[in-house]
Coordinates of C-alpha atoms and ligand atoms in Angstrom, one line a residue:
M731 CA 88.4 -114.7 -17.7
K732 CA 92.0 -113.9 -18.8
V733 CA 94.8 -116.1 -17.2
L734 CA 98.5 -115.6 -17.4
V735 CA 100.5 -118.8 -17.8
T736 CA 104.2 -118.2 -17.5
G737 CA 106.3 -120.9 -19.1
G738 CA 103.2 -121.7 -21.1
L739 CA 105.1 -123.2 -24.0
G740 CA 107.0 -125.7 -21.8
F741 CA 106.0 -129.3 -21.1
I742 CA 103.5 -128.9 -18.3
G743 CA 102.6 -125.3 -19.2
S744 CA 101.5 -126.2 -22.7
H745 CA 99.3 -129.0 -21.5
T746 CA 97.7 -126.7 -19.0
V747 CA 97.1 -124.0 -21.6
V748 CA 95.1 -126.6 -23.6
E749 CA 93.0 -127.5 -20.6
L750 CA 92.4 -123.9 -19.7
Q751 CA 91.2 -123.1 -23.2
N752 CA 89.0 -126.2 -23.3
E753 CA 87.4 -124.7 -20.1
G754 CA 86.8 -121.4 -21.8
F755 CA 89.6 -119.3 -20.2
E756 CA 91.4 -116.7 -22.3
V757 CA 95.1 -117.4 -22.0
V758 CA 98.1 -115.2 -22.3
I759 CA 101.4 -116.9 -22.3
I760 CA 104.8 -115.5 -21.2
D761 CA 107.8 -117.6 -22.2
N762 CA 111.4 -116.6 -23.0
L763 CA 111.8 -119.7 -25.3
S764 CA 114.9 -120.7 -23.3
N765 CA 113.7 -124.3 -23.2
S766 CA 110.8 -124.3 -25.5
S767 CA 109.8 -123.3 -29.0
E768 CA 107.2 -121.0 -30.6
D769 CA 106.0 -124.0 -32.6
V770 CA 104.2 -125.2 -29.5
L771 CA 101.6 -122.5 -30.2
K772 CA 100.7 -124.4 -33.3
G773 CA 100.2 -127.6 -31.4
I774 CA 97.9 -125.8 -28.9
T775 CA 96.0 -124.2 -31.7
A776 CA 95.6 -127.5 -33.5
I777 CA 94.1 -129.1 -30.3
T778 CA 91.9 -126.3 -29.1
G779 CA 91.1 -124.4 -32.3
K780 CA 92.3 -121.2 -30.5
T781 CA 95.7 -119.5 -30.4
P782 CA 96.6 -118.1 -27.0
I783 CA 98.1 -114.6 -26.8
F784 CA 101.9 -115.0 -26.6
E785 CA 104.3 -112.4 -25.1
K786 CA 107.9 -113.4 -25.5
L787 CA 109.7 -111.9 -22.6
D788 CA 112.1 -112.7 -19.8
L789 CA 110.6 -112.5 -16.3
R790 CA 114.1 -111.6 -15.0
E791 CA 113.6 -108.1 -16.6
K792 CA 111.6 -106.3 -14.0
S793 CA 110.5 -103.5 -16.3
A794 CA 109.3 -106.0 -18.9
V795 CA 107.1 -107.6 -16.2
Q796 CA 105.8 -104.2 -15.2
N797 CA 105.0 -103.3 -18.8
F798 CA 103.2 -106.6 -19.3
F799 CA 100.8 -105.9 -16.4
K800 CA 100.2 -102.4 -17.8
K801 CA 99.2 -103.9 -21.1
H802 CA 97.2 -106.8 -19.7
N803 CA 95.8 -105.0 -16.7
D804 CA 92.8 -107.4 -16.6
V805 CA 95.0 -110.4 -15.6
T806 CA 94.3 -111.4 -11.9
G807 CA 95.0 -115.1 -12.2
V808 CA 98.5 -116.5 -12.8
I809 CA 99.8 -120.0 -13.2
H810 CA 103.6 -119.8 -12.8
F811 CA 105.6 -122.5 -14.5
A812 CA 108.5 -120.5 -15.9
A813 CA 111.6 -121.8 -14.1
S814 CA 114.8 -123.7 -14.7
K815 CA 114.6 -127.4 -13.6
A816 CA 117.8 -129.3 -14.2
V817 CA 119.2 -130.5 -10.9
G818 CA 122.8 -131.0 -12.0
E819 CA 122.9 -127.6 -13.8
S820 CA 121.6 -125.9 -10.7
V821 CA 124.6 -127.3 -8.8
E822 CA 127.0 -125.9 -11.4
Q823 CA 125.2 -122.5 -11.8
P824 CA 123.4 -121.8 -8.6
L825 CA 123.0 -118.0 -9.3
L826 CA 121.3 -118.7 -12.6
Y827 CA 118.8 -120.7 -10.7
Y828 CA 118.3 -118.2 -7.9
E829 CA 117.9 -115.4 -10.4
N830 CA 115.7 -117.2 -12.8
N831 CA 113.4 -119.0 -10.3
I832 CA 113.4 -116.4 -7.5
A833 CA 113.7 -113.0 -9.0
S834 CA 111.0 -113.7 -11.6
L835 CA 108.6 -114.9 -8.8
V836 CA 109.2 -111.7 -6.8
Y837 CA 108.6 -109.5 -9.8
L838 CA 105.3 -111.2 -10.6
L839 CA 104.1 -111.0 -7.0
Q840 CA 105.1 -107.3 -6.8
E841 CA 102.7 -106.7 -9.7
L842 CA 99.9 -108.9 -8.4
Q843 CA 100.0 -107.3 -4.9
Q844 CA 98.8 -104.0 -6.4
K845 CA 95.5 -105.6 -7.5
P846 CA 92.4 -105.7 -5.3
E847 CA 92.5 -109.4 -5.6
A848 CA 94.8 -112.0 -7.2
S849 CA 95.1 -115.8 -7.6
F850 CA 98.4 -117.5 -7.9
I851 CA 99.2 -121.1 -8.7
F852 CA 102.8 -122.2 -8.1
S853 CA 104.6 -125.1 -9.7
S854 CA 106.3 -126.8 -6.7
S855 CA 107.7 -130.3 -6.4
C856 CA 107.8 -133.3 -4.2
T857 CA 111.5 -132.6 -4.0
V858 CA 110.7 -130.4 -1.0
Y859 CA 110.1 -133.6 1.1
G860 CA 113.6 -135.0 0.3
Q861 CA 113.5 -138.7 1.4
A862 CA 110.3 -138.6 3.4
E863 CA 110.2 -141.0 6.3
K864 CA 106.7 -142.3 5.7
M865 CA 105.1 -143.5 2.4
P866 CA 102.8 -142.4 0.9
I867 CA 103.7 -138.7 1.5
T868 CA 101.1 -136.4 2.9
E869 CA 101.3 -132.6 2.6
D870 CA 102.2 -132.2 6.2
A871 CA 105.3 -134.3 5.9
P872 CA 108.3 -132.1 6.9
V873 CA 110.1 -130.1 4.3
Q874 CA 113.7 -131.2 4.4
A875 CA 116.9 -129.4 3.6
A876 CA 117.2 -129.1 -0.2
M877 CA 119.8 -131.3 -1.9
S878 CA 120.3 -128.8 -4.8
P879 CA 119.9 -125.1 -5.6
Y880 CA 117.0 -126.2 -7.9
G881 CA 115.2 -127.9 -4.9
N882 CA 116.0 -124.9 -2.8
T883 CA 114.3 -122.5 -5.2
K884 CA 111.1 -124.5 -4.9
Q885 CA 111.3 -124.3 -1.1
I886 CA 112.2 -120.6 -1.1
G887 CA 109.5 -119.9 -3.7
E888 CA 106.9 -121.5 -1.4
E889 CA 108.0 -119.4 1.5
I890 CA 108.0 -116.2 -0.5
I891 CA 104.4 -116.9 -1.5
I892 CA 103.3 -117.7 2.0
D893 CA 104.9 -114.6 3.4
T894 CA 103.4 -112.4 0.7
A895 CA 99.9 -113.9 0.9
K896 CA 99.8 -113.0 4.6
V897 CA 99.9 -109.3 3.9
T898 CA 98.4 -108.9 0.5
N899 CA 95.3 -109.8 -1.5
I900 CA 97.0 -112.6 -3.2
S901 CA 95.6 -116.1 -2.6
A902 CA 97.8 -119.0 -3.7
I903 CA 97.8 -122.7 -4.2
L904 CA 101.2 -124.6 -4.1
L905 CA 101.1 -127.7 -6.3
R906 CA 103.7 -130.3 -5.4
Y907 CA 104.2 -132.5 -8.4
F908 CA 105.5 -136.0 -8.3
N909 CA 107.0 -137.2 -11.6
P910 CA 105.1 -135.8 -14.6
I911 CA 105.4 -137.9 -17.8
G912 CA 103.5 -138.5 -21.0
A913 CA 102.0 -136.3 -23.7
H914 CA 98.7 -135.1 -25.1
S915 CA 96.8 -137.9 -26.9
S916 CA 96.7 -135.8 -30.1
T917 CA 100.6 -135.9 -30.3
E918 CA 100.4 -132.2 -31.0
I919 CA 102.3 -131.4 -27.8
G920 CA 104.6 -133.3 -25.5
E921 CA 108.0 -133.2 -23.7
L922 CA 111.0 -131.9 -25.7
P923 CA 114.1 -132.1 -23.6
L924 CA 117.2 -130.3 -24.9
G925 CA 120.2 -132.6 -25.3
V926 CA 120.6 -135.9 -23.4
P927 CA 117.5 -136.4 -21.3
Q928 CA 118.1 -136.5 -17.5
N929 CA 114.7 -137.9 -16.7
L930 CA 113.8 -141.5 -17.0
V931 CA 110.9 -141.5 -19.4
P932 CA 112.3 -139.4 -22.2
F933 CA 115.5 -141.4 -21.9
I934 CA 113.5 -144.6 -22.3
T935 CA 111.5 -143.4 -25.4
Q936 CA 114.7 -142.0 -27.0
T937 CA 116.4 -145.4 -26.4
G938 CA 113.3 -147.1 -27.9
M939 CA 113.8 -144.9 -31.1
G940 CA 117.5 -145.9 -31.2
L941 CA 118.7 -142.4 -30.4
R942 CA 120.4 -143.7 -27.3
Q943 CA 122.2 -147.0 -27.1
E944 CA 120.9 -148.2 -23.8
L945 CA 119.3 -147.0 -20.6
S946 CA 121.4 -146.9 -17.4
V947 CA 119.3 -148.0 -14.5
F948 CA 120.7 -146.1 -11.6
G949 CA 121.0 -148.6 -8.8
N950 CA 119.3 -151.9 -8.1
D951 CA 120.3 -152.2 -4.4
Y952 CA 117.7 -149.9 -3.0
P953 CA 115.5 -151.3 -0.2
T954 CA 112.5 -151.6 -2.5
P955 CA 110.7 -154.8 -3.8
D956 CA 112.9 -155.1 -6.9
G957 CA 115.9 -153.0 -5.7
T958 CA 115.3 -150.1 -8.1
A959 CA 114.1 -146.7 -7.0
V960 CA 110.3 -146.0 -6.7
R961 CA 108.5 -142.9 -8.0
D962 CA 105.0 -141.7 -8.6
Y963 CA 104.7 -141.1 -12.3
I964 CA 101.7 -138.9 -13.2
H965 CA 100.3 -138.3 -16.7
V966 CA 100.9 -134.6 -17.7
V967 CA 97.2 -134.3 -18.9
D968 CA 95.9 -135.3 -15.4
L969 CA 98.4 -132.8 -13.9
A970 CA 97.3 -130.0 -16.3
K971 CA 93.7 -130.5 -15.2
A972 CA 94.6 -130.1 -11.6
H973 CA 95.8 -126.6 -12.4
V974 CA 92.5 -125.6 -13.9
I975 CA 90.6 -126.9 -10.9
A976 CA 93.0 -125.1 -8.5
L977 CA 92.6 -121.8 -10.3
Q978 CA 88.8 -122.2 -10.4
R979 CA 88.9 -122.9 -6.6
L980 CA 90.6 -119.5 -6.0
F981 CA 88.4 -117.6 -8.5
N982 CA 85.3 -119.0 -6.8
K983 CA 86.8 -118.4 -3.3
K984 CA 86.4 -122.0 -2.3
N985 CA 89.9 -122.1 -0.7
L986 CA 90.0 -122.7 3.0
Q987 CA 93.2 -120.9 3.6
K988 CA 95.1 -118.0 2.0
V989 CA 97.7 -120.5 0.8
E990 CA 96.9 -124.2 0.3
T991 CA 99.2 -127.0 -0.6
F992 CA 98.4 -130.1 -2.6
N993 CA 100.4 -133.2 -3.7
L994 CA 99.7 -134.1 -7.3
G995 CA 100.5 -137.7 -7.9
T996 CA 98.6 -141.0 -8.6
G997 CA 99.2 -142.5 -5.2
T998 CA 101.0 -145.5 -6.7
G999 CA 104.7 -146.0 -6.6
S1000 CA 106.4 -147.6 -9.6
S1001 CA 110.0 -148.9 -9.7
V1002 CA 112.4 -148.2 -12.6
L1003 CA 112.0 -151.8 -13.7
E1004 CA 108.2 -151.5 -13.7
V1005 CA 108.5 -148.4 -15.9
I1006 CA 110.7 -150.3 -18.3
N1007 CA 108.2 -153.2 -18.3
S1008 CA 105.4 -150.8 -19.0
F1009 CA 107.3 -149.3 -22.0
E1010 CA 108.1 -152.8 -23.4
K1011 CA 104.4 -153.7 -23.1
V1012 CA 103.0 -150.6 -24.8
S1013 CA 105.7 -150.4 -27.5
D1014 CA 106.1 -154.1 -28.1
K1015 CA 109.9 -153.5 -28.1
K1016 CA 112.7 -154.8 -25.9
L1017 CA 114.5 -151.9 -24.1
P1018 CA 118.2 -152.4 -23.8
Y1019 CA 119.4 -151.4 -20.3
K1020 CA 122.2 -152.0 -17.9
I1021 CA 122.4 -151.7 -14.2
M1022 CA 124.7 -148.9 -13.0
P1023 CA 125.6 -147.4 -9.6
R1024 CA 123.1 -145.2 -7.9
R1025 CA 122.8 -141.6 -9.1
E1026 CA 124.1 -139.1 -6.6
G1027 CA 121.3 -137.2 -4.8
D1028 CA 118.6 -139.8 -5.7
I1029 CA 116.2 -140.9 -3.1
T1030 CA 114.9 -144.4 -2.6
E1031 CA 111.2 -143.8 -2.9
A1032 CA 108.5 -141.1 -3.2
Y1033 CA 104.8 -141.5 -3.9
A1034 CA 101.9 -139.3 -2.9
N1035 CA 99.1 -139.6 -0.5
T1036 CA 96.4 -138.2 -2.7
D1037 CA 93.6 -137.9 -0.1
K1038 CA 93.9 -134.1 0.2
A1039 CA 93.9 -133.6 -3.6
N1040 CA 91.0 -136.0 -4.0
N1041 CA 88.8 -134.8 -1.2
V1042 CA 89.6 -131.1 -0.7
L1043 CA 90.7 -130.1 -4.2
G1044 CA 88.3 -132.5 -5.9
W1045 CA 90.8 -133.8 -8.4
K1046 CA 92.0 -137.4 -9.0
A1047 CA 94.5 -138.8 -11.5
E1048 CA 92.7 -140.9 -14.0
L1049 CA 95.3 -142.2 -16.4
S1050 CA 97.5 -145.2 -15.8
L1051 CA 101.2 -145.6 -16.1
D1052 CA 100.7 -147.7 -19.3
E1053 CA 98.5 -144.9 -20.8
A1054 CA 101.2 -142.4 -19.9
M1055 CA 104.0 -144.5 -21.4
A1056 CA 101.9 -145.2 -24.5
S1057 CA 101.4 -141.4 -25.0
A1058 CA 105.0 -140.7 -24.4
W1059 CA 106.0 -143.3 -27.0
K1060 CA 103.5 -142.1 -29.5
W1061 CA 104.9 -138.6 -29.1
E1062 CA 108.5 -139.6 -29.4
Q1063 CA 107.7 -141.5 -32.7
K1064 CA 105.9 -138.4 -34.0
V1065 CA 108.7 -136.0 -33.1
R1066 CA 111.3 -138.2 -34.9
S1067 CA 109.3 -139.0 -38.0
Ligands
LIG1713 C1 114.1 -135.4 -11.0 C2 114.8 -134.4 -10.1 C3 113.7 -133.7 -9.3 C4 112.8 -132.9 -10.2 C5 112.3 -133.9 -11.3 C6 111.6 -133.1 -12.3 C7 117.0 -135.4 -9.6 C8 117.9 -136.0 -8.6 N1 115.7 -135.1 -9.2 O1 113.3 -136.3 -10.2 O2 114.3 -132.8 -8.4 O3 111.8 -132.3 -9.5 O4 113.3 -134.7 -11.9 O5 111.2 -133.9 -13.4 O6 117.4 -135.1 -10.7 N2 116.7 -143.1 -13.7 C9 117.4 -144.1 -14.2 N3 118.1 -143.8 -15.4 C10 118.0 -142.6 -16.1 C11 117.2 -141.6 -15.5 C12 116.6 -141.8 -14.3 O7 117.5 -145.2 -13.7 O8 118.6 -142.5 -17.1 C13 116.0 -143.3 -12.4 C14 116.4 -142.3 -11.3 O9 117.5 -142.8 -10.6 C15 115.1 -142.3 -10.5 C16 114.0 -142.5 -11.5 O10 114.6 -143.1 -12.7 O11 115.0 -143.4 -9.6 C17 113.3 -141.2 -11.9 O12 114.3 -140.3 -12.3 P1 113.9 -138.9 -13.0 O13 113.0 -139.0 -14.1 O14 115.2 -138.2 -13.2 O15 113.1 -138.1 -11.8 P2 113.5 -137.9 -10.3 O16 115.0 -138.2 -10.0 O17 112.5 -138.5 -9.4

């Protein structure tokens, strides 16, 4: 079966392409290379022995999307990763985010609604919960007002899909990721942030390599056991596997509703200091860091209740924080060698 993966050369996308190919799916990737490189295709090929079809195009070009579906008219399953994801940049350039994350979604759905049947997997985020009142976070926790245009595009994206699925033959699964980290064990693919990393783990591994002087720990006065903020860090390979299971669920008509939502996390919260400790353990290096004020817009804690993903989707995260950190560190060393 042929599956379209948009943003398939990106961090989560590339790992998902590997898992799809390992399960025998034929993959066609759309990517505009705005935050990725064509070299990722080589990594995917090295791991799976198969090169996915690659179409370099920008999903904001409606006619290009239409032409794509004319050419690949046997595509009825889509995993949609392509989107901009930098919170700070989204505040500076909201229209870039609304155009890139929303227009492209609309164009894809417009093509899929013409099919007798279509399956759609959407990259959403735990950011839709804001600071949830209760931990761990279940899927029915209320969605809260978004703190950034980026977060808003995830909420609006979910709503667009729900409204569309009601009146079309599109079935969808919304996957709300917690904090994806790590890299493939082969070190053929991993995370490649442009410029100074905004996320914790790439900043740590770059500091470990000496590319950054020290890590700033944003706040140690949170109401958490050690005062630093708590997140649910999930290995990207575990996350990738969930996408394959979600797609198979729709293809096999195992879904219970037209649109289903699942949290994808490990269920365990880790503080910033615990992540640093994990890095120090797996790398056998001391990480230089200093405590700084809280980062604006950050929440205190977020970790997933994974019951629904475990029991309904039939997926469970298997890799530990240490395994994820070790893979991220191995990848960083390979990239800089
Ligand atoms: C961030 C985004 C979130 C997005 C996710 C995607 C913000 C406010 N949130 O989540 O919307 O879905 O990335 O990956 O940007 N930290 C440090 N020092 C650093 C970097 C991070 O102490 O140099 C801390 C943060 O304060 C936070 C934790 O590490 O407590 C994780 O940060 P990060 O990796 O940026 O993820 P989130 O903020 O959870």
